[in-house]
Short mmCIF file of C-alpha atoms (C1' of nucleotides) in Angstrom, two decimals:
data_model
loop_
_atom_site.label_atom_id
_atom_site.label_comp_id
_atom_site.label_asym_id
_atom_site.label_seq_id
_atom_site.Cartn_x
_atom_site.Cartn_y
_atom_site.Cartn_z
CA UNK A 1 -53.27 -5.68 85.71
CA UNK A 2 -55.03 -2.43 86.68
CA UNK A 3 -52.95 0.70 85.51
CA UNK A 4 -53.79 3.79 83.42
CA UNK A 5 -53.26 2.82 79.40
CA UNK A 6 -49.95 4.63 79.52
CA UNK A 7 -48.03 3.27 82.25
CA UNK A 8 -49.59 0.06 81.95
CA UNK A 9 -47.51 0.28 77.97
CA UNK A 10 -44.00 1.06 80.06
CA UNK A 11 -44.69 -1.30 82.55
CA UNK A 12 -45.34 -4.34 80.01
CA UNK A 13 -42.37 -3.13 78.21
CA UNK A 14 -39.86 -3.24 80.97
CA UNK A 15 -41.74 -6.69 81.63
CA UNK A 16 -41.06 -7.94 78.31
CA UNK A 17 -37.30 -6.29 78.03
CA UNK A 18 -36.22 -8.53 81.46
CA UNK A 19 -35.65 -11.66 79.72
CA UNK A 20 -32.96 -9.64 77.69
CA UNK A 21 -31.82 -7.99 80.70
CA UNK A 22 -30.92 -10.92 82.14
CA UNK A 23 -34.04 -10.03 85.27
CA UNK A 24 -37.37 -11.86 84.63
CA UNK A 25 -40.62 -10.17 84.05
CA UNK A 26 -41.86 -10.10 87.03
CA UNK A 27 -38.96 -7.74 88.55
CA UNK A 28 -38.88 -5.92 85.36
CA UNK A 29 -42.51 -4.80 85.60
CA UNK A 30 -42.17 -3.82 89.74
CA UNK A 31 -39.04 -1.89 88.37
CA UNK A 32 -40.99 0.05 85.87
CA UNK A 33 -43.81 0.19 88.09
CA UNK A 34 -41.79 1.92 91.01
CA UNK A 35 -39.77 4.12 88.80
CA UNK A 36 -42.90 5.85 87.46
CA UNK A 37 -45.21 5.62 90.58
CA UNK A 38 -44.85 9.71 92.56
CA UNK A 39 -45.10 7.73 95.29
CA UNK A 40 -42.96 4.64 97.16
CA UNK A 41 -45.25 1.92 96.63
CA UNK A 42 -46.39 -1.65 99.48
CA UNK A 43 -45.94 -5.06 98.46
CA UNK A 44 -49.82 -5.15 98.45
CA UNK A 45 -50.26 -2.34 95.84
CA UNK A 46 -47.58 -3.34 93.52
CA UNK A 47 -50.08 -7.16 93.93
CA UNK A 48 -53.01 -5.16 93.14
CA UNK A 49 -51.29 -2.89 89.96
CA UNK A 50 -49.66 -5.98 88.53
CA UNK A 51 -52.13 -8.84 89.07
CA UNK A 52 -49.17 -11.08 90.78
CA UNK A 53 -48.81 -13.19 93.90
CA UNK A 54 -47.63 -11.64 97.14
CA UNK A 55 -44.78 -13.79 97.37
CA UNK A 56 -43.83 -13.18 94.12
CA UNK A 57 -43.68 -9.79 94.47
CA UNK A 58 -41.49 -10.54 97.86
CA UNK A 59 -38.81 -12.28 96.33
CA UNK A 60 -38.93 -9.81 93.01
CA UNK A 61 -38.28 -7.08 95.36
CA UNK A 62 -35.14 -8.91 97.32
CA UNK A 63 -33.81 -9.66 93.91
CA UNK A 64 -33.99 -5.66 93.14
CA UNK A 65 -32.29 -4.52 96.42
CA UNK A 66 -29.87 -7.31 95.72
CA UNK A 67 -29.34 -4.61 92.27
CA UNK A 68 -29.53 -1.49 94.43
CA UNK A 69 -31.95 -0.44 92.00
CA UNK A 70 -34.56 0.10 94.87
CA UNK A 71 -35.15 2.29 97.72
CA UNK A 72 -36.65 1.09 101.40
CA UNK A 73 -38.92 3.75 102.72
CA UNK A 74 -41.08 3.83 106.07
CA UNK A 75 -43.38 6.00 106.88
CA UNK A 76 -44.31 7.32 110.34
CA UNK A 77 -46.79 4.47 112.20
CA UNK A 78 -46.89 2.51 109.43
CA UNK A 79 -44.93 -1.19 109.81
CA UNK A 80 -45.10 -1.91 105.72
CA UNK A 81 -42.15 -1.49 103.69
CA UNK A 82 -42.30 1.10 100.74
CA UNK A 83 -40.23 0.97 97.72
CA UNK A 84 -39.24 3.55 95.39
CA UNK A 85 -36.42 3.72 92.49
CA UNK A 86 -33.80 6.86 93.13
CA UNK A 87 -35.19 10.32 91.68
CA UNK A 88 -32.22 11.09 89.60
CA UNK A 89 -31.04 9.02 86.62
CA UNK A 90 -27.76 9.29 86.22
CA UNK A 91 -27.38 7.54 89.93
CA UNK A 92 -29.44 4.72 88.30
CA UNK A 93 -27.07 4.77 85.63
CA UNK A 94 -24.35 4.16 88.12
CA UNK A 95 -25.93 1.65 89.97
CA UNK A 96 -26.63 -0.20 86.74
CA UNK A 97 -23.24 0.23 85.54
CA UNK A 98 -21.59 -0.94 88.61
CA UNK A 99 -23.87 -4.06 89.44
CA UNK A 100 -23.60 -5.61 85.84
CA UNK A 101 -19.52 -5.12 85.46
CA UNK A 102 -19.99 -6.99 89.14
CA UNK A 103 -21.72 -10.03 87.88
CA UNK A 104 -20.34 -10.34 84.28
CA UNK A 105 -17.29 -8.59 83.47
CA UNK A 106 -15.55 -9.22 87.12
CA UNK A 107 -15.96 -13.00 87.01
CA UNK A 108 -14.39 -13.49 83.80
CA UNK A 109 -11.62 -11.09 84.62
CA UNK A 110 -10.67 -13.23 87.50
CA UNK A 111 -11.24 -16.38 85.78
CA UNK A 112 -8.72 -14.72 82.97
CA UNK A 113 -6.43 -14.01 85.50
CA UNK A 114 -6.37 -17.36 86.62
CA UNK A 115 -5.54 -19.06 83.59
CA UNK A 116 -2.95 -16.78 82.65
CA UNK A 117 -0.99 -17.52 85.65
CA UNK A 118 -0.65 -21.14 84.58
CA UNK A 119 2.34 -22.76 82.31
CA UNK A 120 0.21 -24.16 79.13
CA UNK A 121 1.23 -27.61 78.32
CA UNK A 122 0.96 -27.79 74.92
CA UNK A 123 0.86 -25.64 71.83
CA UNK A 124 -3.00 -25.42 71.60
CA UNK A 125 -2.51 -23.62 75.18
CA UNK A 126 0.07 -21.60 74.41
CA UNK A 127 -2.42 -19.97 71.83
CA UNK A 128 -5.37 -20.15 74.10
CA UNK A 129 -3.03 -18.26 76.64
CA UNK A 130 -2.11 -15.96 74.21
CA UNK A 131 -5.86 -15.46 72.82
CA UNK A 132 -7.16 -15.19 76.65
CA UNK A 133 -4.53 -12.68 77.43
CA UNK A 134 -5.93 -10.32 74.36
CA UNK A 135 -9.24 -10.15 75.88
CA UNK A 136 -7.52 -9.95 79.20
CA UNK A 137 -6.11 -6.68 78.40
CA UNK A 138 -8.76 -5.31 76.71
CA UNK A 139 -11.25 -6.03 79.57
CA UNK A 140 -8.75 -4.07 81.70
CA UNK A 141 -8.73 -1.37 79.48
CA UNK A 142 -12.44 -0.47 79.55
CA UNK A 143 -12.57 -1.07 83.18
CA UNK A 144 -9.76 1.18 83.91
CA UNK A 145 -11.60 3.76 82.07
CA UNK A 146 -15.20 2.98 83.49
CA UNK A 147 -13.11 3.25 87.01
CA UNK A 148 -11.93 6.41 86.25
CA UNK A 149 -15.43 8.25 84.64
CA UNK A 150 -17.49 6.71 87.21
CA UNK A 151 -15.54 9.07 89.60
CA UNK A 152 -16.55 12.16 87.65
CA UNK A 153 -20.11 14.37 89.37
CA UNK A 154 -22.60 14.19 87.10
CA UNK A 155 -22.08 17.39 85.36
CA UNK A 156 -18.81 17.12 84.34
CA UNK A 157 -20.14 12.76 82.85
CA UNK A 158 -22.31 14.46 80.94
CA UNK A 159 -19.96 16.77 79.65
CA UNK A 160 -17.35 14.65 79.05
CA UNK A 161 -20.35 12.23 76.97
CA UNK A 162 -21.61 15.35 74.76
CA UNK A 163 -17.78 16.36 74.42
CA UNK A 164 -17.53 12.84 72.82
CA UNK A 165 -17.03 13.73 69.22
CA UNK A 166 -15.04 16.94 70.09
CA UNK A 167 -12.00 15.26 71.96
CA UNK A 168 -11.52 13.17 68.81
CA UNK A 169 -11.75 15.75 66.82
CA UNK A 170 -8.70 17.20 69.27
CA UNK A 171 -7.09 14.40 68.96
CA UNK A 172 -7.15 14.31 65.04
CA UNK A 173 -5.68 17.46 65.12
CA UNK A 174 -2.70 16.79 67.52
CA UNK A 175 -2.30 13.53 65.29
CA UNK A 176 -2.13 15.46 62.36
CA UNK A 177 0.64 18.07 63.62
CA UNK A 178 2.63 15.29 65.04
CA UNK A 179 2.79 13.12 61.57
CA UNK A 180 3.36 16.41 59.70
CA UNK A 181 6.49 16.89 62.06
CA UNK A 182 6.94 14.04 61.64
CA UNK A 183 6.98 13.62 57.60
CA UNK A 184 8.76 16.91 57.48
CA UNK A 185 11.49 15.44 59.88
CA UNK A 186 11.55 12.05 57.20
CA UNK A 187 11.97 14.04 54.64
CA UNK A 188 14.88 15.92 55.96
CA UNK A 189 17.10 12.51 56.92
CA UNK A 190 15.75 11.12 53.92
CA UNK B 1 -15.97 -32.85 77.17
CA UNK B 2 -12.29 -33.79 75.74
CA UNK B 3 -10.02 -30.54 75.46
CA UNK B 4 -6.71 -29.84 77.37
CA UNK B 5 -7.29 -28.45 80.80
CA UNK B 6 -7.15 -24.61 80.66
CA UNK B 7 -9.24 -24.42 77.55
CA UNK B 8 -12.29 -26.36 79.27
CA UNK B 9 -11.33 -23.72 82.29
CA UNK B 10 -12.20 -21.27 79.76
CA UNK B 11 -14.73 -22.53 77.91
CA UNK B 12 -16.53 -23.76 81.23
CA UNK B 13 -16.52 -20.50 82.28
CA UNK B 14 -18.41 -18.98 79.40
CA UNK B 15 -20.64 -21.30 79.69
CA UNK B 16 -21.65 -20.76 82.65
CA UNK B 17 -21.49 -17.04 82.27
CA UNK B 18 -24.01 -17.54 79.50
CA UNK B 19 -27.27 -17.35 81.36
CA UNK B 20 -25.85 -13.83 82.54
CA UNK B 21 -24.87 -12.48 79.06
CA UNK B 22 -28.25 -13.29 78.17
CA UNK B 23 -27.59 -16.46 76.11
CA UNK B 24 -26.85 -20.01 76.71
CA UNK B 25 -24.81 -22.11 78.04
CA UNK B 26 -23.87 -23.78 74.65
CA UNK B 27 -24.15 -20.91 73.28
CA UNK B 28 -21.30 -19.20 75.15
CA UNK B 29 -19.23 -22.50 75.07
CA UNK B 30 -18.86 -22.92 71.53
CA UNK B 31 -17.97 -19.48 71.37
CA UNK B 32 -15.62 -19.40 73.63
CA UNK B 33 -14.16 -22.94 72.06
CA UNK B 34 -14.17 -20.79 68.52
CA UNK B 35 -12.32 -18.30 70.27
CA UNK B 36 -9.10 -19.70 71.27
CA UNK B 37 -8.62 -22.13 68.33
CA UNK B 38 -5.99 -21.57 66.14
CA UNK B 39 -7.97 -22.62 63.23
CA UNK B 40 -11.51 -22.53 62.09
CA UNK B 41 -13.52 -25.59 63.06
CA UNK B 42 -16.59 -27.37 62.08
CA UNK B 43 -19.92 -28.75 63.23
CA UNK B 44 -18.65 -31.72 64.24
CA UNK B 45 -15.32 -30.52 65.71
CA UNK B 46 -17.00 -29.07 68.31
CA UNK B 47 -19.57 -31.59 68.54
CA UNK B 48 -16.51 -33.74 69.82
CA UNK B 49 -14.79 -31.11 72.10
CA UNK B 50 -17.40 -30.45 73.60
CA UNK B 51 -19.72 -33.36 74.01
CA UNK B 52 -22.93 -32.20 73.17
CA UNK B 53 -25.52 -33.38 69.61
CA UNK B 54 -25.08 -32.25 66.26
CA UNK B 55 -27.85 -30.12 66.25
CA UNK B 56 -27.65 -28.56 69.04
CA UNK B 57 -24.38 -27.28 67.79
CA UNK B 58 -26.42 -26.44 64.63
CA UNK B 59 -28.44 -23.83 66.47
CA UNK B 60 -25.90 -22.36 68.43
CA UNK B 61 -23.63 -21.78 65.19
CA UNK B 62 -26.99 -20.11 64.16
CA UNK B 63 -27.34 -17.81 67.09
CA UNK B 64 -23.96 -16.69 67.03
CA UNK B 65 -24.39 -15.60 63.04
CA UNK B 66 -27.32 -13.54 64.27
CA UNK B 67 -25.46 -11.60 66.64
CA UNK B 68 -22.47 -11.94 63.97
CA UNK B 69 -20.10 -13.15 66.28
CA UNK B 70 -19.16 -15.87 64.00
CA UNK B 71 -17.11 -15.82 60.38
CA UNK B 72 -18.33 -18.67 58.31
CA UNK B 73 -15.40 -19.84 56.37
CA UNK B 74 -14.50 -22.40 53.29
CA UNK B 75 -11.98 -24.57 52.72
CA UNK B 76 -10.68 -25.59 48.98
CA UNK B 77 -12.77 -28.96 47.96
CA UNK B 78 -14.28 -29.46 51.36
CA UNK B 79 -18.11 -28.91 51.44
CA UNK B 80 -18.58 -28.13 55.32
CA UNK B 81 -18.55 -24.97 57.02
CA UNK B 82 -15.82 -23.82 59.36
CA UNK B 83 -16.22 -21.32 62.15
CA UNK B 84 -13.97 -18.68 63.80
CA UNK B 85 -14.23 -15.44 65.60
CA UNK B 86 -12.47 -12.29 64.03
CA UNK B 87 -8.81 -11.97 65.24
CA UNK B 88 -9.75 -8.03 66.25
CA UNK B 89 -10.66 -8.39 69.81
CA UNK B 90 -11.59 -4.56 69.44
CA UNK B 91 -13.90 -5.63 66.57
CA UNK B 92 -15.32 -8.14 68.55
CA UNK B 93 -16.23 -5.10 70.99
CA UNK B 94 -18.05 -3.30 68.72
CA UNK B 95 -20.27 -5.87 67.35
CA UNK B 96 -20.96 -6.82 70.88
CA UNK B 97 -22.07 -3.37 71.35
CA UNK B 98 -23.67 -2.80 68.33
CA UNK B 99 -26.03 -5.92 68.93
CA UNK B 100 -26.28 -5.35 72.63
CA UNK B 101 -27.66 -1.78 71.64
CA UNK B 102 -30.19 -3.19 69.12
CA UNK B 103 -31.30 -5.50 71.02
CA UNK B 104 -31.53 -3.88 74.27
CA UNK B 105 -31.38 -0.17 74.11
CA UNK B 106 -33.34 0.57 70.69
CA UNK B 107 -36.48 -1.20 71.69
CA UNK B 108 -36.97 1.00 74.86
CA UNK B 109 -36.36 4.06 72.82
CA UNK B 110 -38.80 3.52 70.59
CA UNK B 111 -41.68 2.35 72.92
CA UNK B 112 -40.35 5.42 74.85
CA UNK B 113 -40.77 7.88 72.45
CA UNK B 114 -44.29 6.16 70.99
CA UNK B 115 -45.28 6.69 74.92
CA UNK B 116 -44.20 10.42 74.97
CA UNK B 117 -46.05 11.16 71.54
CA UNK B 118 -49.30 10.71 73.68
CA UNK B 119 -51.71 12.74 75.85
CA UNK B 120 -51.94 11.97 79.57
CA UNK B 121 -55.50 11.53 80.44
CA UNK B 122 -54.21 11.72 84.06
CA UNK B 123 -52.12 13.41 87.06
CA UNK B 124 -50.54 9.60 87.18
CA UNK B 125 -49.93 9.69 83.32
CA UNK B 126 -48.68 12.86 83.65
CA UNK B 127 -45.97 12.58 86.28
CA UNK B 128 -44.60 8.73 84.41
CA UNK B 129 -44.43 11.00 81.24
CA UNK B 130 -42.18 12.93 82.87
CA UNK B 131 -39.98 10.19 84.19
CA UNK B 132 -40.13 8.73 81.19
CA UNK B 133 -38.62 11.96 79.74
CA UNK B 134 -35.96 11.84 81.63
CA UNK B 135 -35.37 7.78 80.80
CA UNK B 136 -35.70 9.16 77.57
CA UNK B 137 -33.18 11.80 77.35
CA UNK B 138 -30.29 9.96 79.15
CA UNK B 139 -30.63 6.73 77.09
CA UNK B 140 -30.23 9.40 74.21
CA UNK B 141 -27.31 11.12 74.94
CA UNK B 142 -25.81 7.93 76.18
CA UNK B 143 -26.76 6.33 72.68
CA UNK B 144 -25.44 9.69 71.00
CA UNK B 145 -22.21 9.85 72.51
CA UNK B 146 -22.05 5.99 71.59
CA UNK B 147 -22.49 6.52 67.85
CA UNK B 148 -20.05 9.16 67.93
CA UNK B 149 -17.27 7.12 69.71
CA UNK B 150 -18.00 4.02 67.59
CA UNK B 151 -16.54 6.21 64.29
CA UNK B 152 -13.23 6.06 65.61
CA UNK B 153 -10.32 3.66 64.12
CA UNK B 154 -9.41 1.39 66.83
CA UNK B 155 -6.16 3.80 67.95
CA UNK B 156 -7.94 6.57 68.50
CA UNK B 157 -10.36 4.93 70.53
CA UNK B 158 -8.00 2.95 72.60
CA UNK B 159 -6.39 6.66 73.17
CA UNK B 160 -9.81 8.15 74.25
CA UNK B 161 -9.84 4.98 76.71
CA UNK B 162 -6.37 6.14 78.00
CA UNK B 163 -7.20 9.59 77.85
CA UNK B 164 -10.64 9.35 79.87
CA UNK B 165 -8.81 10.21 83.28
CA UNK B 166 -6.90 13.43 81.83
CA UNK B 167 -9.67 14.84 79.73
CA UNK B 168 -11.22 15.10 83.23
CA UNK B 169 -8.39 17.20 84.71
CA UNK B 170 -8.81 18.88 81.62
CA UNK B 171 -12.56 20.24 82.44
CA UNK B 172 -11.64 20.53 86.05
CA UNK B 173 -8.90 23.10 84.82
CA UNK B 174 -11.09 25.01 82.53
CA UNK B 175 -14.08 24.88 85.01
CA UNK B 176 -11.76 26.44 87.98
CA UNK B 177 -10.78 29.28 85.57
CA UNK B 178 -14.45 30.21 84.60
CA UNK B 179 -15.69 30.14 87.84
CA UNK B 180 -12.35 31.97 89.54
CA UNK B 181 -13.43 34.61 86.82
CA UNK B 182 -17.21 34.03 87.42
CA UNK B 183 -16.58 34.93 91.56
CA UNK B 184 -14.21 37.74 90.76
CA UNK B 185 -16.70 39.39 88.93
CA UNK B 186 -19.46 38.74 91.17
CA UNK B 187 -17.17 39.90 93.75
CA UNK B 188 -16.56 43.21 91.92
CA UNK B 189 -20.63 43.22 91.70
CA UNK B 190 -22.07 42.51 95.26
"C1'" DT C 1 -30.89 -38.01 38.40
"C1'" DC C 2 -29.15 -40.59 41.92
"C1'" DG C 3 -26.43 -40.99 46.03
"C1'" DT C 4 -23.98 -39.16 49.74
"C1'" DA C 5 -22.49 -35.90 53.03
"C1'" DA C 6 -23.67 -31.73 55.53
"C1'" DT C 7 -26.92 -29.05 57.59
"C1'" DT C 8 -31.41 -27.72 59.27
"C1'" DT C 9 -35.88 -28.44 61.06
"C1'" DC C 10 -39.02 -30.71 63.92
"C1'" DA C 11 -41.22 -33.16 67.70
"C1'" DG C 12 -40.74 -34.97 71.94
"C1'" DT C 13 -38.30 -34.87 76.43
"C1'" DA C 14 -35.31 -33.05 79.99
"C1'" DA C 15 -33.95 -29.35 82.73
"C1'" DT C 16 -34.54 -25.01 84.43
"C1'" DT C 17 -36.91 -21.13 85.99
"C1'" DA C 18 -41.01 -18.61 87.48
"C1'" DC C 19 -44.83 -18.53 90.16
"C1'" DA C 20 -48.83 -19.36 93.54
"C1'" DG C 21 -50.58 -20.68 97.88
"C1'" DA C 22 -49.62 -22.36 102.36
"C1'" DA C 23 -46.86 -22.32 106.28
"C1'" DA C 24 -43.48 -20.10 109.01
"C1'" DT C 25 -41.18 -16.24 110.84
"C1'" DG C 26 -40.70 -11.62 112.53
"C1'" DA C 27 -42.24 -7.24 114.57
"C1'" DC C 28 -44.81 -4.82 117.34
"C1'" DA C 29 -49.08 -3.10 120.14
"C1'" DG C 30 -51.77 -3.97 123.93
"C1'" DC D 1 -47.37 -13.13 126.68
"C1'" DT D 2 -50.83 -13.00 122.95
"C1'" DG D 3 -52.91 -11.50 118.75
"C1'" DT D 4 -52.40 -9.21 114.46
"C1'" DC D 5 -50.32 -7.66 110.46
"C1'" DA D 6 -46.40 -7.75 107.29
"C1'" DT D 7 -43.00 -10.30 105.19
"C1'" DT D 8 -40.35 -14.33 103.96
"C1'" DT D 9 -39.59 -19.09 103.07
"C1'" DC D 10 -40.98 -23.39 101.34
"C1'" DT D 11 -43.17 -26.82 98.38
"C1'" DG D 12 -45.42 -28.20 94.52
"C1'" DT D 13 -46.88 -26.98 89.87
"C1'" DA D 14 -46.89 -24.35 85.62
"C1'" DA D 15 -44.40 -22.35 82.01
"C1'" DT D 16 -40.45 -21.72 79.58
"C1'" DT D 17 -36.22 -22.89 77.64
"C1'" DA D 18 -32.61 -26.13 76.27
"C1'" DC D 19 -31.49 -30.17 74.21
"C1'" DT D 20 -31.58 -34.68 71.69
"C1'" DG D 21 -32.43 -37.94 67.94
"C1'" DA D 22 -34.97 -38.61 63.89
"C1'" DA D 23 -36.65 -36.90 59.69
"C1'" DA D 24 -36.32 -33.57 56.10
"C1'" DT D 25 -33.85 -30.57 53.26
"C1'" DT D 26 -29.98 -28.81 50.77
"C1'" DA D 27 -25.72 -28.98 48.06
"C1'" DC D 28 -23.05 -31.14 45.15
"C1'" DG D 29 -20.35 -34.94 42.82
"C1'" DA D 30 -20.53 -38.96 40.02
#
DNA sequence: TCGTAATTTCAGTAATTACAGAAATGACAG
DNA sequence: CTGTCATTTCTGTAATTACTGAAATTACGA
């Protein structure tokens, strides 16, 4: 591996941070590699920066447009491919978002679905049913909401996130005028 | 494997969901096994549902209890330990996310922020600085808003979920009326 | 303090996944 | 066409990870 001190830190980090990803080291590092580099980068230099087999780096790259994480460039009489990572971070945030509720919060959803539709046959399935049909709905409940954020530009997402505290704060305020109507009201039938 | 048909669906499909959840397949079985019993059950229990040695179960019980997904429990004159998962599928969210964050989030801050603490020697070093920066400062206001939300008694925060949509329409409202007022002005200036 | 049951650790093996190098394919210029 | 360069696919091997069965440890009752 042949990289300034610096980068070669992040890159080795992302590297060692795939396995718990759930993407192996190899993509990791071209990842990191990419998203730092000014420039979109050939198979052959991410081989040279990294120290790693041209095929490897081939397939590490397919698996990253599989992600969307990566960008195809060409440039003007020049055959090679050229990869780059999207300039702004919030889209990578997106893409992110969206590919990992694809491949592990979509599956189970439909597998949940699945089972739910069935008549359980005993009593052990009646409580599985019931059990699957709690995580069921609250699955549905975060995606709902991640359906409807993902919608918002990015201004107003990172409004709404630094808002965060502030809308409960709202909210314990509304609750606190409703229950005191409320008590009041109690106290009067009561 | 001996359990009633739409229980191994389930557990099955954890299982094999494991590998993308970043554990393994035994792993994510028991788990799911622990999840839809009705009562706590023990080593060999599920050494019998599901078909797979003693100590193997061993070692999954013990990964779970590190990412304290599991409640060890005791019966009255019985030395073995019983497993379950809490009944709280919310609470079973936010230890999922509070692991998920420590073991996947905190890391890259901190090798982020050791990075950033140092002098580029280099134009290169210089510009992945940056980008780090900006890695940097979403993963933190991402991580902020997270601690923030994670206060919240499970009814409030199922509320916020609701909400999500509305507090939207709420910004879009309140951003139309500045910037009606912002163009009237500017109006009255050009 | 011995014996027994439960659990954990360990060492070897099986299974899976990652990777390199070679061969094949594709894309284009002449 | 043909030759060249870029990329992908394939095959075998290396490395890692998952798993088992045996041995060791722990916990506790007699």
């Amino acid at each position: 591996m042949n990289l300034p001190p610096l980068i070669q830190s992040f890159v080795l980090h992302f590297g060692e941070m795939g396995s718990r990803w759930g993407i192996n080291r190899t993509v990791g590092q071209i990842y990191a590699l990419l998203y730092v580099s000014p420039e979109p980068l050939n198979a052959e230099q991410i081989v040279e920066a990294l120290g790693i087999s041209r095929s490897n780096v081939s397939m590490s790259l397919r698996e990253l447009q599989a992600w969307n994480l990566v960008l195809l460039k060409h440039l003007p009489d020049d055959r090679r491919d050229f990869f780059t990572t999207p300039d702004d971070v919030w889209q990578i945030l997106r893409t992110l978002a969206e590919e990992r509720k694809k491949r592990e919060v979509d599956p189970t959803l439909s597998v949940l679905r699945e089972i739910l539709m069935q008549q359980p046959a005993s009593e052990a399935e009646r409580h599985a049913q019931a059990r699957m049909s709690e995580m069921h709905g609250l699955i549905e409940q975060l995606t709902t909401w991640y359906e409807d954020v993902k919608q918002l530009d990015t201004d107003r997402l990172a409004t709404l996130l630094t808002l965060g505290a502030k809308v409960t704060r709202l909210l314990e305020a509304k609750d606190k005028i409703v229950s005191l109507g409320r008590s009041k009201r109690s106290t009067e039938k009561g």
